[in-house]
Amino acid sequence: MCGIIGIASNKPVSINIINSLKKLEYRGYDSAGLATLTNKNINEKKCIGRVEELEKILFKTPREGNIGIGHVRWATHGVPNIVNAHPHSTDQVSVVHNGIIENSDELKKELENKGLKFKSQTDTEVITLLISEALKEHDPLNSVFKTLKKLKGSFALGILFKNFSDIIIGARRGSPLAVGYSKDENYLGSDSYALKSMTNKISYLDDGDVCVISKDEVKFYDVSLKKINKKTHILSEDENIADKGEYKNFMSKEIFEQPITAKNCVNEYIDSLKKDINIYNFPIEPTNINKIVLIGCGTAYHSCLVAKYWLEELTTIDIEIDIASEFRYRKLKFNQKNLYIFLSQSGETADTAAALDICKKNKVKTCSIVNVVESTIARNSDWVLPIHAGPEIGVASTKAFIGQLLVLFILSLKLAKIRGDINKNVYEDNIKNLIKIPEAIEESLKSENNIQLVAKEFLNAKGSMFLGRGSSFPIALEGALKLKELSYLHAEGYPAGEMKHGPLALIEEGLPVIVIAPKDKYFEKTLSNMQEVIARGGKIIFITDNKKMIANDNIRFGLRVPFLNNILSPILLTAPLQLLAYHVALLKNCDIDKPRNLAKSVTVE
Ligand code: M6R
């Protein structure tokens, strides 16, 4: 998704803008640009594609300046081309923008009626023109405020002024924005990660806030133009943050890091001596919880789906799950005794953040399970449970999914214990198995060689299907999502029992069908569903934790993962599916870390 950077300094800024834009690349984008000020001239440079291109352009025609803004754009209004790339400038201002201006058509008409001309197809250009118009009568801060009042939608802005060459103005409504501090230099960034190489002192803007940044100071204003103070956070040191190490790409690094990240997570929450779970300060006393509502998008939604099976199995609590973009528009009956849990790796997903806001407005208790503890969703929740996965850079979520599952399982177990829904032996037995999980994940990653062979079967396939029952059904959905987002091959995830209600019509000779069949209460039923597929020519890839691979000549490939107990099987069945998507994408020469059309952090609705 789009990313913003701004630097006000006492030395040239363009190299640092480029370096920070490179940090924002993980978000996914299709064009990039920057603007600096020299002798009251706005120097704009833009490119299609990678920030490296922008760097080359800058190298050929260097333009210095001690103040500047930069942007990576993920196209929403208008195709990805140079004209639509940010910044958007007039002879007075230059603007970078994340988010969407919902009333841009209306504003555009008003401006055109005044005789103003638009160069791009973007919604951003209305902001540039509105501020330029306002500057005829007002100072920069009041011009921005006047403009903000006219905008509908959610956005973050960085604005540079030709005639006020020592300031950048930032504004936040909906889309995240952070400010960083350093000696003789201050920064604006759409996330703290982009600023980390320059400073660890950060403040976050809240919705409606505006900031004025110069090299010596930063001033903050609230929505009514009142001066306000902001808390400063010191960012934690993350190791291995942007280093692929020996790996070809971040995704493979993140897949193979899972035994370590799982261990970190388990160690944070499990007290192995006391055989207990360190989770306290529940926002609602667990025995009083009426219902748990789990909300997320994409992979995070799949975690919610797995947790539904776990919470139903382990506790007597009523469970509801929803996709954030649906939840936020439902006519809901909020209940003070319900606990609303938000799943998000980035903690910045616009739909999930909006769903959380609705809960807050309705004064119900919220919990977030996030990877980025400084994120908007974490900061806005009553209770935060971090997944301790470390920065996830690949657009496809892998280690964060495992982290989400671990935290959800640990939480389910703790709730069950406090409520008296399970006995001590079952509780302690599950804790013992959780401690073994990192090693078992490591074992399941050893399937890689076999998976490389399986991947070849997908090269000429028209599509594929992933089937599972019970908690393996969300794992089927996750396997299909990983395959489609990485390899651009159509993939459907289905509950195996649903096949005959429609999707069986898709099965034809040679279609790869991944059957996820742990040795649980559904095992025999899944085998019957598999037979229905075999009878219609489907090519079966069978994944199980059963000690013995079943004998069936029609199974093209059989893969086995370690077994700890039935309830933890979704965690161990995941790694082979991540590897499968990865290897199919690699064979097809796809951009593994930045799949087309996608973004790491989906900050627009
Ligand atoms: O940062 P979040 O966990 O809120 O992101 C949610 C989804 O956008 C994300 O999981 C997406 O589905 C991934 N690309 C899947 O690999």
Coordinates of C-alpha atoms and ligand atoms in Angstrom, one line a residue:
M1 CA 0.0 0.0 0.0
C2 CA 1.1 3.6 -0.4
G3 CA 3.9 4.9 1.8
I4 CA 4.9 8.4 2.9
I5 CA 8.2 9.8 4.0
G6 CA 9.2 13.4 4.8
I7 CA 12.5 14.8 6.0
A8 CA 13.4 18.4 7.3
S9 CA 17.1 18.7 7.9
N10 CA 20.2 20.9 7.9
K11 CA 21.8 18.7 5.1
P12 CA 20.7 17.3 1.8
V13 CA 17.8 14.8 2.2
S14 CA 17.3 13.0 -1.1
I15 CA 19.5 9.9 -0.4
N16 CA 17.7 9.4 3.0
I17 CA 14.3 9.8 1.3
I18 CA 15.3 7.1 -1.2
N19 CA 16.6 4.8 1.6
S20 CA 13.4 5.2 3.6
L21 CA 11.3 4.6 0.5
K22 CA 13.2 1.3 0.1
K23 CA 12.1 0.4 3.6
L24 CA 8.5 1.1 2.6
E25 CA 8.8 -1.2 -0.5
Y26 CA 7.5 -4.2 1.5
R27 CA 4.1 -2.6 1.6
G28 CA 3.6 -3.2 -2.2
Y29 CA 3.5 -0.4 -4.7
D30 CA 3.7 0.3 -8.4
S31 CA 5.3 3.8 -8.8
A32 CA 7.5 6.1 -6.7
G33 CA 8.4 9.7 -6.4
L34 CA 10.0 12.5 -4.4
A35 CA 10.1 16.3 -4.2
T36 CA 12.8 18.4 -2.6
L37 CA 13.1 22.2 -2.3
T38 CA 16.1 24.2 -3.6
N39 CA 16.1 28.0 -3.7
K40 CA 12.3 28.0 -3.6
N41 CA 12.0 25.5 -6.4
I42 CA 10.0 22.3 -6.1
N43 CA 12.1 19.5 -7.8
E44 CA 9.9 16.5 -8.6
K45 CA 11.2 13.1 -9.7
K46 CA 9.0 10.1 -10.4
C47 CA 9.2 6.6 -11.8
I48 CA 7.1 3.6 -12.6
G49 CA 8.1 0.5 -10.8
R50 CA 10.8 0.1 -8.3
V51 CA 12.5 2.8 -6.1
E52 CA 15.8 1.7 -7.7
E53 CA 14.6 3.4 -10.8
L54 CA 14.0 6.6 -8.9
E55 CA 17.5 6.3 -7.5
K56 CA 18.9 6.0 -11.0
I57 CA 17.0 9.1 -12.2
L58 CA 18.2 11.0 -9.2
F59 CA 21.8 9.9 -9.9
K60 CA 21.6 11.1 -13.5
T61 CA 20.1 14.5 -12.6
P62 CA 20.9 15.2 -8.9
R63 CA 18.7 17.7 -7.2
E64 CA 19.6 18.5 -3.6
G65 CA 17.6 20.3 -0.9
N66 CA 17.5 20.1 2.8
I67 CA 13.8 19.4 3.0
G68 CA 11.7 16.9 1.0
I69 CA 8.9 14.4 0.7
G70 CA 8.7 11.0 -0.9
H71 CA 6.1 8.4 -1.8
V72 CA 5.5 4.9 -3.0
R73 CA 2.1 4.6 -4.7
W74 CA -0.2 1.6 -4.9
A75 CA -2.8 2.7 -7.5
T76 CA -6.4 3.3 -6.5
H77 CA -7.6 6.3 -8.6
G78 CA -5.9 6.1 -12.0
V79 CA -3.5 3.6 -13.6
P80 CA 0.1 3.4 -12.4
N81 CA 1.9 5.9 -14.6
I82 CA 4.3 8.8 -14.2
V83 CA 1.6 11.4 -14.2
N84 CA -0.4 9.7 -11.5
A85 CA 2.6 8.9 -9.4
H86 CA 3.1 11.1 -6.3
P87 CA 4.0 13.8 -5.3
H88 CA 1.4 16.0 -7.0
S89 CA 2.7 19.5 -7.3
T90 CA 1.6 23.0 -8.3
D91 CA 4.0 26.0 -8.4
Q92 CA 3.0 26.5 -4.7
V93 CA 2.9 23.1 -3.0
S94 CA 3.8 19.4 -3.4
V95 CA 1.6 16.7 -1.8
V96 CA 2.0 13.0 -1.1
H97 CA -1.1 11.1 0.0
N98 CA -2.1 7.7 1.3
G99 CA -5.7 6.7 1.4
I100 CA -8.8 7.7 -0.6
I101 CA -10.6 11.0 -1.0
E102 CA -14.2 9.8 -1.4
N103 CA -15.6 13.1 -2.6
S104 CA -12.8 13.8 -5.1
D105 CA -15.1 13.8 -8.1
E106 CA -17.4 16.5 -6.5
L107 CA -14.4 18.6 -5.5
K108 CA -12.8 18.2 -8.9
K109 CA -15.9 19.6 -10.6
E110 CA -16.0 22.6 -8.2
L111 CA -12.3 23.4 -9.0
E112 CA -12.8 22.9 -12.7
N113 CA -15.7 25.3 -12.6
K114 CA -13.3 27.8 -11.2
G115 CA -11.1 27.3 -14.3
L116 CA -8.5 25.1 -12.7
K117 CA -7.0 22.2 -14.8
F118 CA -6.1 18.7 -13.6
K119 CA -3.1 16.8 -14.9
S120 CA -3.7 13.4 -13.4
Q121 CA -6.5 10.9 -12.8
T122 CA -5.8 10.8 -9.1
D123 CA -8.0 11.9 -6.2
T124 CA -4.8 13.4 -4.6
E125 CA -4.6 16.3 -7.1
V126 CA -7.8 17.9 -5.6
I127 CA -5.8 18.3 -2.3
T128 CA -2.9 20.0 -4.1
L129 CA -5.2 22.4 -5.9
L130 CA -7.3 23.1 -2.8
I131 CA -4.3 24.0 -0.7
S132 CA -2.8 26.1 -3.5
E133 CA -6.0 28.1 -3.7
A134 CA -6.2 28.5 0.0
L135 CA -2.6 29.8 0.1
K136 CA -3.7 32.8 -1.8
E137 CA -5.4 34.0 1.4
H138 CA -4.0 32.0 4.3
D139 CA -0.7 30.8 5.8
P140 CA 0.2 27.1 5.2
L141 CA -1.3 25.7 8.5
N142 CA -4.7 27.4 7.9
S143 CA -4.7 26.5 4.2
V144 CA -4.3 22.9 5.2
F145 CA -7.0 23.1 7.8
K146 CA -9.4 24.8 5.4
T147 CA -8.7 22.0 2.9
L148 CA -9.0 19.2 5.4
K149 CA -12.5 20.4 6.2
K150 CA -13.6 19.8 2.6
L151 CA -12.2 16.2 2.4
K152 CA -14.2 13.1 2.9
G153 CA -12.5 9.7 3.3
S154 CA -9.5 8.4 5.0
F155 CA -6.0 9.7 4.4
A156 CA -2.5 10.6 5.5
L157 CA -0.8 13.6 3.9
G158 CA 2.7 15.1 3.6
I159 CA 2.9 18.6 2.2
L160 CA 5.8 20.8 1.1
F161 CA 5.5 24.5 0.4
K162 CA 7.5 26.5 -2.1
N163 CA 7.5 29.7 -0.2
F164 CA 7.8 28.3 3.3
S165 CA 10.9 26.3 2.7
D166 CA 11.6 25.1 6.2
I167 CA 8.4 23.2 7.0
I168 CA 6.5 20.0 6.0
I169 CA 2.9 19.7 7.2
G170 CA 1.5 16.2 7.9
A171 CA -2.1 15.3 8.5
R172 CA -3.9 12.2 9.5
R173 CA -7.4 11.0 9.1
G174 CA -7.8 7.2 9.1
S175 CA -4.4 6.3 7.6
P176 CA -1.5 6.0 10.0
L177 CA 1.2 8.6 10.2
A178 CA 4.2 8.9 12.6
V179 CA 6.7 11.6 13.4
G180 CA 10.4 10.9 14.2
Y181 CA 12.9 13.1 16.0
S182 CA 16.6 13.4 15.7
K183 CA 19.3 16.1 16.2
D184 CA 19.0 18.8 13.5
E185 CA 16.5 16.6 11.6
N186 CA 12.9 15.6 12.0
Y187 CA 10.8 13.2 10.0
L188 CA 7.3 12.2 8.8
G189 CA 6.5 8.6 7.9
S190 CA 3.5 6.4 7.2
D191 CA 5.0 3.8 9.6
S192 CA 7.7 3.8 12.2
Y193 CA 9.5 1.0 10.2
A194 CA 10.4 3.6 7.5
L195 CA 12.0 5.8 10.1
K196 CA 13.8 3.2 12.1
S197 CA 17.1 3.6 10.3
M198 CA 17.1 7.3 11.2
T199 CA 15.7 7.4 14.7
N200 CA 14.0 5.4 17.4
K201 CA 12.2 8.4 18.9
I202 CA 8.7 8.4 17.5
S203 CA 5.3 10.0 18.1
Y204 CA 2.1 8.8 16.4
L205 CA -0.6 11.2 15.1
D206 CA -4.2 10.4 16.1
D207 CA -7.1 10.9 13.8
G208 CA -7.7 14.5 13.0
D209 CA -4.2 15.6 14.1
V210 CA -1.9 17.8 12.0
C211 CA 1.8 18.4 12.5
V212 CA 4.2 21.0 11.4
I213 CA 7.8 19.7 11.0
S214 CA 10.9 21.7 10.7
K215 CA 14.5 20.6 11.2
D216 CA 14.5 22.0 14.8
E217 CA 11.0 21.2 16.1
V218 CA 7.7 19.5 15.6
K219 CA 4.4 21.2 16.5
F220 CA 1.1 19.2 16.8
Y221 CA -2.5 20.5 16.5
D222 CA -5.8 18.8 17.1
V223 CA -8.8 18.9 14.8
S224 CA -9.9 22.3 16.3
L225 CA -6.4 23.8 15.5
K226 CA -5.5 23.7 19.2
K227 CA -1.8 23.1 19.9
I228 CA -1.3 19.7 21.6
N229 CA 1.5 17.6 23.0
K230 CA 2.2 14.1 21.9
K231 CA 3.8 11.2 23.8
T232 CA 7.2 10.1 22.5
H233 CA 7.8 6.3 22.1
I234 CA 11.2 4.7 22.0
L235 CA 11.1 1.9 19.4
S236 CA 12.4 -1.5 20.4
E237 CA 15.5 -2.9 18.7
D238 CA 14.5 -5.6 16.2
E239 CA 17.2 -7.9 15.0
N240 CA 17.4 -9.3 11.5
I241 CA 15.0 -6.6 10.5
A242 CA 15.7 -6.1 6.8
D243 CA 18.2 -8.7 6.1
K244 CA 17.4 -11.7 4.0
G245 CA 20.6 -13.4 5.2
E246 CA 21.2 -16.6 3.2
Y247 CA 17.7 -16.7 1.8
K248 CA 16.6 -15.8 -1.8
N249 CA 13.8 -13.7 -0.5
F250 CA 12.0 -12.6 2.7
M251 CA 9.2 -15.2 2.3
S252 CA 11.6 -18.2 2.4
K253 CA 13.4 -16.6 5.3
E254 CA 10.1 -16.0 7.2
I255 CA 8.9 -19.6 6.5
F256 CA 12.1 -21.1 7.8
E257 CA 12.2 -18.7 10.8
Q258 CA 8.9 -20.2 12.1
P259 CA 10.5 -22.7 14.5
I260 CA 12.3 -19.7 16.2
T261 CA 9.4 -17.3 16.1
A262 CA 7.1 -20.0 17.4
K263 CA 9.6 -20.6 20.2
N264 CA 9.7 -16.9 21.1
C265 CA 5.9 -16.8 21.2
V266 CA 5.6 -19.9 23.4
N267 CA 8.3 -18.7 25.7
E268 CA 6.5 -15.4 26.2
Y269 CA 3.3 -17.0 27.2
I270 CA 4.1 -20.3 28.8
D271 CA 5.6 -20.8 32.2
S272 CA 7.0 -24.3 31.7
L273 CA 8.0 -24.7 35.4
K274 CA 4.5 -23.8 36.7
K275 CA 2.9 -25.5 33.7
D276 CA 0.8 -22.4 33.3
I277 CA 0.0 -19.6 30.9
N278 CA 1.1 -16.0 31.6
I279 CA -2.0 -14.2 30.4
Y280 CA -3.6 -11.8 32.9
N281 CA -5.6 -8.6 33.1
F282 CA -8.5 -9.8 30.9
P283 CA -10.7 -6.8 30.1
I284 CA -13.7 -9.0 31.0
E285 CA -13.5 -11.5 33.8
P286 CA -13.4 -14.8 31.8
T287 CA -16.3 -16.4 33.7
N288 CA -18.5 -13.5 32.7
I289 CA -17.8 -13.6 29.0
N290 CA -21.0 -14.2 27.1
K291 CA -19.6 -14.4 23.6
I292 CA -16.2 -13.9 21.8
V293 CA -16.3 -12.2 18.4
L294 CA -13.2 -12.7 16.3
I295 CA -12.5 -10.3 13.4
G296 CA -9.8 -10.0 10.7
C297 CA -9.0 -9.9 7.0
G298 CA -7.3 -12.5 4.7
T299 CA -4.9 -14.7 6.5
A300 CA -5.8 -13.1 9.8
Y301 CA -9.4 -14.1 9.2
H302 CA -8.3 -17.7 8.6
S303 CA -6.8 -17.6 12.1
C304 CA -10.2 -16.5 13.5
L305 CA -11.8 -19.4 11.7
V306 CA -9.3 -21.9 13.3
A307 CA -9.8 -20.3 16.7
K308 CA -13.6 -20.8 16.3
Y309 CA -13.0 -24.6 16.3
W310 CA -10.6 -24.4 19.2
L311 CA -12.7 -22.2 21.4
E312 CA -15.8 -24.3 20.8
E313 CA -13.8 -27.4 21.6
L314 CA -12.1 -26.2 24.7
T315 CA -14.6 -23.7 26.2
T316 CA -18.3 -23.2 26.7
I317 CA -18.2 -19.7 25.2
D318 CA -20.4 -18.8 22.3
I319 CA -18.2 -17.9 19.3
E320 CA -18.8 -15.6 16.3
I321 CA -16.3 -14.7 13.6
D322 CA -16.4 -12.2 10.7
I323 CA -14.4 -10.6 8.0
A324 CA -13.6 -7.0 9.0
S325 CA -15.0 -5.5 5.8
E326 CA -18.3 -7.2 6.4
F327 CA -18.4 -6.7 10.2
R328 CA -18.0 -2.9 9.9
Y329 CA -21.2 -2.5 7.9
R330 CA -23.5 -5.0 9.8
K331 CA -26.4 -3.9 12.0
L332 CA -25.0 -5.4 15.2
K333 CA -26.3 -5.9 18.7
F334 CA -23.4 -5.0 20.9
N335 CA -23.2 -6.6 24.3
Q336 CA -21.0 -5.4 27.2
K337 CA -20.3 -9.0 28.1
N338 CA -18.9 -9.9 24.7
L339 CA -15.2 -9.7 24.0
Y340 CA -14.3 -8.5 20.5
I341 CA -10.9 -9.8 19.3
F342 CA -9.1 -8.2 16.3
L343 CA -6.4 -10.2 14.4
S344 CA -3.9 -8.2 12.4
Q345 CA -0.3 -8.8 11.6
S346 CA 0.4 -5.2 10.7
G347 CA -2.1 -3.6 13.0
E348 CA -2.9 -1.1 10.3
T349 CA -5.4 -2.8 8.1
A350 CA -8.1 -0.2 7.3
D351 CA -11.1 -2.5 7.6
T352 CA -10.0 -4.1 10.8
A353 CA -9.1 -0.7 12.3
A354 CA -12.6 0.6 11.3
A355 CA -14.3 -2.5 12.8
L356 CA -12.4 -1.8 16.0
D357 CA -13.5 1.8 16.1
I358 CA -17.1 0.7 15.8
C359 CA -16.7 -1.5 18.8
K360 CA -15.1 1.3 20.7
K361 CA -17.9 3.7 19.9
N362 CA -20.3 1.1 21.2
K363 CA -18.2 0.9 24.4
V364 CA -17.5 -2.9 24.3
K365 CA -14.3 -4.5 25.4
T366 CA -11.7 -5.1 22.7
C367 CA -8.5 -7.1 22.4
S368 CA -6.0 -7.1 19.6
I369 CA -3.7 -9.9 18.6
V370 CA -1.0 -8.1 16.5
N371 CA 2.6 -8.4 15.4
V372 CA 3.3 -4.7 15.4
V373 CA 2.7 -3.5 19.0
E374 CA 3.1 0.2 18.0
S375 CA 0.4 -0.1 15.4
T376 CA -2.9 1.8 15.3
I377 CA -5.0 -1.3 16.1
A378 CA -2.8 -2.2 19.1
R379 CA -2.9 1.4 20.4
N380 CA -6.7 1.6 20.1
S381 CA -7.5 -1.7 21.9
D382 CA -8.3 -2.3 25.5
W383 CA -6.0 -5.3 25.6
V384 CA -3.1 -6.4 23.4
L385 CA -1.6 -9.8 22.9
P386 CA 1.5 -9.6 20.7
I387 CA 2.5 -12.6 18.6
H388 CA 6.2 -12.0 18.9
A389 CA 6.9 -13.0 15.3
G390 CA 9.4 -10.1 14.5
P391 CA 9.0 -8.0 11.3
E392 CA 7.2 -9.8 8.5
I393 CA 8.3 -8.2 5.2
G394 CA 7.0 -10.7 2.5
V395 CA 3.5 -9.7 1.4
A396 CA 2.3 -13.2 1.9
S397 CA 1.7 -13.7 5.6
T398 CA 3.5 -16.9 6.9
K399 CA 5.2 -16.6 10.3
A400 CA 2.5 -14.2 11.5
F401 CA -0.2 -16.8 10.8
I402 CA 1.6 -19.3 12.9
G403 CA 2.0 -16.7 15.6
Q404 CA -1.7 -15.8 15.5
L405 CA -2.6 -19.4 15.8
L406 CA -0.3 -19.9 18.8
V407 CA -1.7 -16.9 20.7
L408 CA -5.3 -17.9 19.9
F409 CA -4.7 -21.4 21.1
I410 CA -2.9 -20.3 24.3
L411 CA -5.7 -17.8 24.9
S412 CA -8.4 -20.5 24.4
L413 CA -6.6 -22.8 26.8
K414 CA -6.3 -20.1 29.5
L415 CA -9.9 -19.1 29.2
A416 CA -11.0 -22.8 29.4
K417 CA -8.9 -23.2 32.6
I418 CA -10.2 -20.1 34.3
R419 CA -13.8 -20.9 33.5
G420 CA -13.4 -24.5 34.6
D421 CA -14.2 -25.8 31.2
I422 CA -11.3 -28.3 31.1
N423 CA -9.5 -30.4 33.7
K424 CA -6.0 -29.9 34.9
N425 CA -4.6 -32.9 33.0
V426 CA -5.9 -31.8 29.6
Y427 CA -4.6 -28.2 30.3
E428 CA -1.1 -29.4 31.3
D429 CA -1.0 -31.9 28.5
N430 CA -1.7 -29.2 26.0
I431 CA 1.0 -27.0 27.5
K432 CA 3.5 -29.8 27.1
N433 CA 2.6 -30.1 23.5
L434 CA 2.8 -26.4 23.0
I435 CA 6.4 -26.5 24.2
K436 CA 7.1 -29.2 21.6
I437 CA 5.6 -27.1 18.8
P438 CA 8.7 -25.3 17.5
E439 CA 10.6 -28.5 17.0
A440 CA 7.5 -30.1 15.3
I441 CA 7.3 -27.1 12.9
E442 CA 11.0 -27.6 12.1
E443 CA 10.3 -31.2 11.3
S444 CA 7.3 -30.3 9.1
L445 CA 9.5 -28.0 7.1
K446 CA 11.6 -30.9 6.1
S447 CA 9.0 -31.8 3.6
E448 CA 10.5 -29.1 1.3
N449 CA 12.3 -31.6 -1.1
N450 CA 9.1 -33.5 -1.7
I451 CA 7.1 -30.3 -2.1
Q452 CA 9.5 -29.1 -4.8
L453 CA 8.4 -32.2 -6.8
V454 CA 4.7 -31.6 -6.0
A455 CA 5.1 -28.0 -7.2
K456 CA 5.9 -29.1 -10.7
E457 CA 2.4 -30.7 -11.0
F458 CA 1.0 -27.2 -10.7
L459 CA 2.9 -25.7 -13.6
N460 CA 0.4 -26.5 -16.3
A461 CA -2.6 -26.7 -14.2
K462 CA -5.7 -24.6 -15.0
G463 CA -6.5 -24.3 -11.3
S464 CA -6.5 -26.3 -8.0
M465 CA -8.5 -27.2 -5.0
F466 CA -7.7 -27.4 -1.3
L467 CA -10.0 -29.6 0.9
G468 CA -10.3 -30.1 4.6
R469 CA -12.9 -30.7 7.3
G470 CA -13.1 -29.2 10.8
S471 CA -10.1 -27.1 11.7
S472 CA -8.4 -28.3 8.5
F473 CA -11.0 -26.4 6.5
P474 CA -9.5 -23.0 7.4
I475 CA -6.1 -24.4 6.6
A476 CA -7.4 -25.4 3.2
L477 CA -8.6 -21.8 2.7
E478 CA -5.2 -20.5 3.8
G479 CA -3.3 -22.9 1.5
A480 CA -5.5 -21.7 -1.4
L481 CA -5.0 -18.1 -0.5
K482 CA -1.2 -18.5 -0.4
L483 CA -1.1 -20.3 -3.8
K484 CA -3.3 -17.7 -5.6
E485 CA -1.6 -14.6 -4.2
L486 CA 1.9 -15.9 -4.9
S487 CA 1.6 -17.9 -8.1
Y488 CA -1.5 -16.3 -9.7
L489 CA -3.0 -19.8 -10.2
H490 CA -6.7 -20.1 -9.4
A491 CA -7.2 -22.0 -6.2
E492 CA -10.3 -22.8 -4.2
G493 CA -10.4 -23.8 -0.5
Y494 CA -13.5 -25.8 0.4
P495 CA -14.8 -27.9 3.3
A496 CA -14.5 -31.4 1.9
G497 CA -18.1 -32.2 2.8
E498 CA -19.4 -29.4 0.6
M499 CA -17.9 -30.7 -2.7
K500 CA -21.0 -32.4 -3.9
H501 CA -23.0 -29.3 -3.4
G502 CA -21.4 -27.7 -6.4
P503 CA -17.6 -27.5 -6.6
L504 CA -17.3 -31.2 -7.6
A505 CA -18.3 -29.9 -11.1
L506 CA -14.9 -28.3 -11.3
I507 CA -13.0 -31.6 -11.0
E508 CA -11.6 -32.9 -14.3
E509 CA -8.8 -35.1 -15.3
G510 CA -5.5 -34.0 -13.8
L511 CA -6.8 -31.1 -11.7
P512 CA -4.5 -30.9 -8.6
V513 CA -6.5 -31.4 -5.4
I514 CA -4.8 -31.0 -2.0
V515 CA -6.6 -33.1 0.6
I516 CA -5.7 -32.1 4.2
A517 CA -6.5 -35.1 6.3
P518 CA -5.1 -35.2 9.9
K519 CA -6.0 -38.4 11.8
D520 CA -8.9 -36.7 13.6
K521 CA -12.7 -37.5 13.9
Y522 CA -13.2 -36.4 10.3
F523 CA -10.5 -38.7 8.8
E524 CA -12.7 -41.4 7.3
K525 CA -15.2 -38.9 6.0
T526 CA -12.4 -36.9 4.3
L527 CA -11.2 -40.1 2.7
S528 CA -14.7 -40.7 1.3
N529 CA -14.8 -37.1 -0.1
M530 CA -11.3 -37.8 -1.6
Q531 CA -12.7 -40.9 -3.4
E532 CA -15.4 -38.7 -5.0
V533 CA -12.6 -36.5 -6.4
I534 CA -10.5 -39.5 -7.5
A535 CA -13.5 -41.0 -9.3
R536 CA -13.7 -37.8 -11.5
G537 CA -10.0 -37.7 -12.3
G538 CA -8.6 -35.3 -9.7
K539 CA -4.8 -35.6 -9.0
I540 CA -4.5 -36.0 -5.3
I541 CA -1.9 -34.5 -3.1
F542 CA -2.6 -36.0 0.4
I543 CA -1.3 -34.3 3.5
T544 CA -1.7 -36.1 6.9
D545 CA -0.3 -36.5 10.3
N546 CA -1.3 -40.2 10.4
K547 CA 1.6 -42.4 11.3
K548 CA 1.2 -44.5 8.2
M549 CA 0.5 -43.1 4.8
I550 CA -2.8 -44.7 3.5
A551 CA -2.4 -47.1 0.6
N552 CA -4.1 -45.7 -2.4
D553 CA -2.7 -46.0 -5.9
N554 CA -4.7 -42.9 -6.9
I555 CA -2.7 -40.6 -4.5
R556 CA -0.1 -38.9 -6.6
F557 CA 1.8 -37.5 -3.7
G558 CA 1.6 -38.2 0.1
L559 CA 3.1 -35.8 2.6
R560 CA 3.3 -36.5 6.3
V561 CA 3.7 -33.9 9.1
P562 CA 4.5 -34.6 12.7
F563 CA 1.7 -35.4 15.2
L564 CA 1.5 -33.9 18.7
N565 CA -2.3 -34.1 19.4
N566 CA -5.4 -33.6 17.3
I567 CA -6.2 -30.1 18.4
L568 CA -2.8 -28.6 17.4
S569 CA -2.8 -30.2 13.9
P570 CA -3.7 -27.0 12.0
I571 CA -0.4 -25.4 13.1
L572 CA 1.7 -28.3 11.8
L573 CA -0.3 -28.8 8.6
T574 CA 0.4 -25.2 7.5
A575 CA 4.1 -25.3 6.6
P576 CA 3.8 -27.7 3.6
L577 CA 1.1 -25.5 2.1
Q578 CA 3.3 -22.3 2.5
L579 CA 6.2 -24.2 0.9
L580 CA 3.9 -25.4 -1.9
A581 CA 2.8 -21.9 -2.8
Y582 CA 6.3 -20.7 -2.5
H583 CA 7.8 -23.3 -4.9
V584 CA 5.0 -23.0 -7.5
A585 CA 5.6 -19.2 -7.5
L586 CA 9.3 -19.7 -7.8
L587 CA 8.9 -22.1 -10.8
K588 CA 6.6 -19.6 -12.4
N589 CA 9.2 -16.8 -11.8
C590 CA 6.8 -14.7 -9.9
D591 CA 7.8 -11.8 -7.6
I592 CA 7.7 -13.8 -4.3
D593 CA 8.0 -10.9 -1.8
K594 CA 5.8 -8.5 -3.7
P595 CA 3.1 -10.3 -5.6
R596 CA 1.4 -8.2 -8.3
N597 CA -1.5 -6.0 -7.3
L598 CA -1.0 -6.7 -3.6
A599 CA 0.2 -4.7 -0.6
K600 CA 1.6 -5.8 2.7
S601 CA -0.4 -3.3 4.7
V602 CA -3.9 -2.6 3.3
T603 CA -4.5 0.9 4.6
V604 CA -7.4 1.7 2.2
E605 CA -10.9 0.3 2.5
Ligands
M6R1 O1 -1.9 -7.0 8.5 P1 -3.1 -7.8 8.5 O2 -2.9 -9.2 9.2 O3 -4.3 -7.1 9.1 O4 -3.4 -8.2 7.0 C1 -4.6 -8.8 6.6 C2 -4.5 -9.3 5.2 O5 -4.4 -8.2 4.3 C3 -3.3 -10.3 5.0 O6 -3.4 -11.4 5.9 C4 -3.3 -10.8 3.5 O7 -4.4 -11.6 3.4 C5 -2.0 -11.5 3.3 N1 -1.4 -11.0 2.0 C6 -2.1 -13.0 3.1 O8 -0.9 -13.6 2.9

